[in-house]
Amino acid sequence: MSQSLSSFADLLRSAKRSALHLEMRDVYTVESEAEGLQAWREGHRLDPADRESWWRPWLDLVQEVTGKGVAVRRARVVSEPVSEYIRYEHSFTFTNVAGGEEVRWLPRRNASDLALPGNDFWLFDGRIVQFNVFDGDGRWVHTDETEEPAVAQLCASAFAAVWERAVPHEKFTL
C-alpha cells in the first residue's frame, strides 16, 4: 500500500471544504469485509437501532471531519441488476449516512454520456486527487495521488455530473 490508513486519515482531516469519493466498481474484494459479507449471505443484517454494534473507526473519522463543516460525499455508479456485493454494501450504507456522509447512487445506464476517470477516486478540496486502483477481481492494488490541476478538474467535473443525476441513498431501492 503506497499510503497508510493513518496518512489517509490525515489527508481527510486536512480537508477544509470537501472530500468527494466516486466509486465505480460492482465488486470490491476487501479482506476486512469478508466476515461481514459471509454473515450477510447467511441472513444477518445490521440493526440501525443498535448503533453500538455497527459503529466503527471510519465513522468516527467522518463525524470528526463533517463536524468541522467539511462536506463528505460519496457517489456510487452501479450496474443493474446490482451485484451481490452492491446489495451487501447498500444494506449497511445507512451507517455511512449516520456518520455524516451524503451518499448517492447512479445506475450505470444513466452514466453512458459522462466522461469518467478510469479509477475510483477521492478528491479533497478540489485539488488533491487520490486514485484507488483495483485489479479485475476487485482487490486493491495501489493508490496514486496527484495535485495536477487538470486531473483535479476532470475529477471534480466527473463527480459533479454523477452527483447531479444520482439518487440519494434513502430513495435508492434495489
mmCIF file of C-alpha atoms in Angstrom:
data_model
loop_
_atom_site.group_PDB
_atom_site.id
_atom_site.type_symbol
_atom_site.label_atom_id
_atom_site.label_comp_id
_atom_site.label_asym_id
_atom_site.label_seq_id
_atom_site.Cartn_x
_atom_site.Cartn_y
_atom_site.Cartn_z
ATOM 1 C CA MET A 1 0.000 0.000 0.000
ATOM 2 C CA SER A 2 1.522 3.299 -1.015
ATOM 3 C CA GLN A 3 -0.355 5.252 1.639
ATOM 4 C CA SER A 4 -1.200 4.043 5.117
ATOM 5 C CA LEU A 5 -4.628 4.396 6.672
ATOM 6 C CA SER A 6 -3.261 6.962 9.101
ATOM 7 C CA SER A 7 -1.946 9.140 6.286
ATOM 8 C CA PHE A 8 -5.325 8.844 4.541
ATOM 9 C CA ALA A 9 -6.949 9.922 7.798
ATOM 10 C CA ASP A 10 -4.534 12.851 7.966
ATOM 11 C CA LEU A 11 -5.418 13.777 4.390
ATOM 12 C CA LEU A 12 -9.138 13.633 5.168
ATOM 13 C CA ARG A 13 -8.635 15.655 8.341
ATOM 14 C CA SER A 14 -6.745 18.286 6.345
ATOM 15 C CA ALA A 15 -9.760 18.953 4.092
ATOM 16 C CA LYS A 16 -11.265 22.372 4.669
ATOM 17 C CA ARG A 17 -14.362 22.266 2.411
ATOM 18 C CA SER A 18 -14.971 18.905 0.792
ATOM 19 C CA ALA A 19 -13.958 15.278 0.423
ATOM 20 C CA LEU A 20 -15.638 13.622 -2.555
ATOM 21 C CA HIS A 21 -15.489 9.902 -3.268
ATOM 22 C CA LEU A 22 -16.525 8.327 -6.574
ATOM 23 C CA GLU A 23 -16.900 4.540 -6.640
ATOM 24 C CA MET A 24 -17.489 2.823 -9.972
ATOM 25 C CA ARG A 25 -16.910 -0.889 -9.389
ATOM 26 C CA ASP A 26 -19.589 -3.546 -8.904
ATOM 27 C CA VAL A 27 -17.336 -5.720 -6.742
ATOM 28 C CA TYR A 28 -14.750 -4.886 -4.117
ATOM 29 C CA THR A 29 -12.815 -7.737 -2.564
ATOM 30 C CA VAL A 30 -11.903 -6.230 0.782
ATOM 31 C CA GLU A 31 -10.382 -8.638 3.317
ATOM 32 C CA SER A 32 -11.785 -6.718 6.273
ATOM 33 C CA GLU A 33 -15.310 -7.185 4.862
ATOM 34 C CA ALA A 34 -15.113 -10.947 4.240
ATOM 35 C CA GLU A 35 -16.640 -11.934 7.574
ATOM 36 C CA GLY A 36 -19.435 -9.350 7.308
ATOM 37 C CA LEU A 37 -20.208 -10.348 3.730
ATOM 38 C CA GLN A 38 -20.454 -14.007 4.728
ATOM 39 C CA ALA A 39 -22.743 -13.156 7.650
ATOM 40 C CA TRP A 40 -24.889 -11.051 5.293
ATOM 41 C CA ARG A 41 -25.105 -14.018 2.883
ATOM 42 C CA GLU A 42 -26.359 -16.083 5.815
ATOM 43 C CA GLY A 43 -29.103 -13.538 6.533
ATOM 44 C CA HIS A 44 -27.529 -11.219 9.118
ATOM 45 C CA ARG A 45 -28.457 -7.556 8.739
ATOM 46 C CA LEU A 46 -27.207 -4.608 10.763
ATOM 47 C CA ASP A 47 -29.833 -3.115 13.051
ATOM 48 C CA PRO A 48 -29.969 0.682 12.700
ATOM 49 C CA ALA A 49 -31.286 0.887 16.269
ATOM 50 C CA ASP A 50 -28.235 -0.977 17.652
ATOM 51 C CA ARG A 51 -25.660 1.680 16.831
ATOM 52 C CA GLU A 52 -23.054 0.198 19.152
ATOM 53 C CA SER A 53 -22.936 -3.000 17.078
ATOM 54 C CA TRP A 54 -22.032 -1.296 13.783
ATOM 55 C CA TRP A 55 -20.248 1.927 14.687
ATOM 56 C CA ARG A 56 -16.594 1.740 13.575
ATOM 57 C CA PRO A 57 -13.474 3.944 13.471
ATOM 58 C CA TRP A 58 -14.221 5.137 9.912
ATOM 59 C CA LEU A 59 -17.469 6.656 11.140
ATOM 60 C CA ASP A 60 -15.659 8.434 13.990
ATOM 61 C CA LEU A 61 -13.327 9.971 11.413
ATOM 62 C CA VAL A 62 -16.173 11.057 9.122
ATOM 63 C CA GLN A 63 -18.095 12.502 12.050
ATOM 64 C CA GLU A 64 -14.999 14.413 13.162
ATOM 65 C CA VAL A 65 -14.456 15.876 9.681
ATOM 66 C CA THR A 66 -18.090 16.709 8.958
ATOM 67 C CA GLY A 67 -18.329 18.247 12.425
ATOM 68 C CA LYS A 68 -15.799 20.853 11.220
ATOM 69 C CA GLY A 69 -18.091 21.711 8.295
ATOM 70 C CA VAL A 70 -16.407 19.593 5.620
ATOM 71 C CA ALA A 71 -18.856 18.044 3.148
ATOM 72 C CA VAL A 72 -18.096 14.322 2.755
ATOM 73 C CA ARG A 73 -19.982 12.989 -0.258
ATOM 74 C CA ARG A 74 -19.845 9.537 -1.832
ATOM 75 C CA ALA A 75 -21.333 8.678 -5.226
ATOM 76 C CA ARG A 76 -21.599 5.126 -6.492
ATOM 77 C CA VAL A 77 -22.079 4.187 -10.142
ATOM 78 C CA VAL A 78 -23.608 0.694 -10.262
ATOM 79 C CA SER A 79 -24.732 -1.804 -12.868
ATOM 80 C CA GLU A 80 -28.288 -3.124 -12.784
ATOM 81 C CA PRO A 81 -29.338 -5.559 -11.737
ATOM 82 C CA VAL A 82 -26.872 -4.853 -8.961
ATOM 83 C CA SER A 83 -24.209 -7.364 -7.963
ATOM 84 C CA GLU A 84 -24.316 -9.325 -4.742
ATOM 85 C CA TYR A 85 -21.597 -7.070 -3.342
ATOM 86 C CA ILE A 86 -23.594 -3.905 -4.116
ATOM 87 C CA ARG A 87 -26.658 -5.408 -2.388
ATOM 88 C CA TYR A 88 -24.447 -6.089 0.633
ATOM 89 C CA GLU A 89 -22.935 -2.591 0.511
ATOM 90 C CA HIS A 90 -26.364 -0.986 0.153
ATOM 91 C CA SER A 91 -27.574 -2.853 3.243
ATOM 92 C CA PHE A 92 -25.117 -1.055 5.515
ATOM 93 C CA THR A 93 -24.809 2.330 3.785
ATOM 94 C CA PHE A 94 -27.111 3.770 6.436
ATOM 95 C CA THR A 95 -24.002 3.640 8.667
ATOM 96 C CA ASN A 96 -22.115 5.995 6.328
ATOM 97 C CA VAL A 97 -25.064 8.383 6.428
ATOM 98 C CA ALA A 98 -25.216 8.159 10.227
ATOM 99 C CA GLY A 99 -21.546 9.113 10.328
ATOM 100 C CA GLY A 100 -22.208 12.260 8.323
ATOM 101 C CA GLU A 101 -21.615 11.245 4.703
ATOM 102 C CA GLU A 102 -24.040 12.108 1.956
ATOM 103 C CA VAL A 103 -24.381 9.103 -0.341
ATOM 104 C CA ARG A 104 -25.963 8.832 -3.779
ATOM 105 C CA TRP A 105 -26.322 6.008 -6.287
ATOM 106 C CA LEU A 106 -26.329 6.265 -10.087
ATOM 107 C CA PRO A 107 -27.374 3.351 -12.285
ATOM 108 C CA ARG A 108 -24.589 2.855 -14.840
ATOM 109 C CA ARG A 109 -27.059 3.103 -17.744
ATOM 110 C CA ASN A 110 -27.602 6.753 -16.720
ATOM 111 C CA ALA A 111 -23.862 7.498 -16.905
ATOM 112 C CA SER A 112 -23.200 6.467 -20.510
ATOM 113 C CA ASP A 113 -22.732 10.022 -21.739
ATOM 114 C CA LEU A 114 -20.500 11.119 -18.831
ATOM 115 C CA ALA A 115 -16.715 11.391 -19.036
ATOM 116 C CA LEU A 116 -15.458 9.457 -16.024
ATOM 117 C CA PRO A 117 -11.895 8.674 -14.904
ATOM 118 C CA GLY A 118 -10.730 5.079 -15.211
ATOM 119 C CA ASN A 119 -10.425 4.546 -11.460
ATOM 120 C CA ASP A 120 -12.303 5.293 -8.272
ATOM 121 C CA PHE A 121 -11.045 8.405 -6.530
ATOM 122 C CA TRP A 122 -11.170 10.737 -3.582
ATOM 123 C CA LEU A 123 -10.972 14.466 -4.289
ATOM 124 C CA PHE A 124 -10.008 16.733 -1.390
ATOM 125 C CA ASP A 125 -10.922 20.427 -1.576
ATOM 126 C CA GLY A 126 -10.974 20.243 -5.369
ATOM 127 C CA ARG A 127 -7.186 19.996 -5.567
ATOM 128 C CA ILE A 128 -5.775 16.680 -4.287
ATOM 129 C CA VAL A 129 -6.856 13.522 -6.094
ATOM 130 C CA GLN A 130 -6.239 10.082 -4.717
ATOM 131 C CA PHE A 131 -6.988 7.266 -7.187
ATOM 132 C CA ASN A 132 -7.664 3.794 -5.826
ATOM 133 C CA VAL A 133 -6.551 1.189 -8.353
ATOM 134 C CA PHE A 134 -8.109 -2.290 -8.182
ATOM 135 C CA ASP A 135 -7.487 -5.481 -10.116
ATOM 136 C CA GLY A 136 -10.151 -7.273 -12.165
ATOM 137 C CA ASP A 137 -11.346 -9.212 -9.125
ATOM 138 C CA GLY A 138 -11.880 -6.076 -7.052
ATOM 139 C CA ARG A 139 -8.736 -6.344 -4.941
ATOM 140 C CA TRP A 140 -6.958 -3.094 -4.111
ATOM 141 C CA VAL A 141 -3.633 -2.847 -5.957
ATOM 142 C CA HIS A 142 -2.275 0.598 -5.116
ATOM 143 C CA THR A 143 -3.073 4.254 -4.635
ATOM 144 C CA ASP A 144 -1.935 7.087 -6.897
ATOM 145 C CA GLU A 145 -2.056 10.680 -5.718
ATOM 146 C CA THR A 146 -1.769 13.901 -7.697
ATOM 147 C CA GLU A 147 -2.300 17.618 -7.318
ATOM 148 C CA GLU A 148 -2.184 18.228 -11.073
ATOM 149 C CA PRO A 149 -4.859 20.888 -11.694
ATOM 150 C CA ALA A 150 -6.179 19.339 -14.930
ATOM 151 C CA VAL A 151 -6.681 15.969 -13.240
ATOM 152 C CA ALA A 152 -8.378 17.561 -10.237
ATOM 153 C CA GLN A 153 -10.695 19.486 -12.577
ATOM 154 C CA LEU A 154 -11.557 16.311 -14.518
ATOM 155 C CA CYS A 155 -12.416 14.523 -11.284
ATOM 156 C CA ALA A 156 -14.406 17.482 -9.950
ATOM 157 C CA SER A 157 -16.426 17.649 -13.177
ATOM 158 C CA ALA A 158 -16.991 13.899 -13.231
ATOM 159 C CA PHE A 159 -18.139 13.842 -9.622
ATOM 160 C CA ALA A 160 -20.467 16.827 -10.137
ATOM 161 C CA ALA A 161 -22.055 15.196 -13.193
ATOM 162 C CA VAL A 162 -22.626 11.914 -11.354
ATOM 163 C CA TRP A 163 -23.888 13.661 -8.215
ATOM 164 C CA GLU A 164 -26.417 15.705 -10.185
ATOM 165 C CA ARG A 165 -28.007 12.581 -11.702
ATOM 166 C CA ALA A 166 -27.608 10.218 -8.777
ATOM 167 C CA VAL A 167 -30.363 9.177 -6.388
ATOM 168 C CA PRO A 168 -29.968 9.930 -2.661
ATOM 169 C CA HIS A 169 -29.363 6.781 -0.628
ATOM 170 C CA GLU A 170 -32.676 6.949 1.219
ATOM 171 C CA LYS A 171 -34.546 6.935 -2.126
ATOM 172 C CA PHE A 172 -32.434 4.345 -3.972
ATOM 173 C CA THR A 173 -34.039 0.934 -3.915
ATOM 174 C CA LEU A 174 -32.623 -2.301 -5.239
#
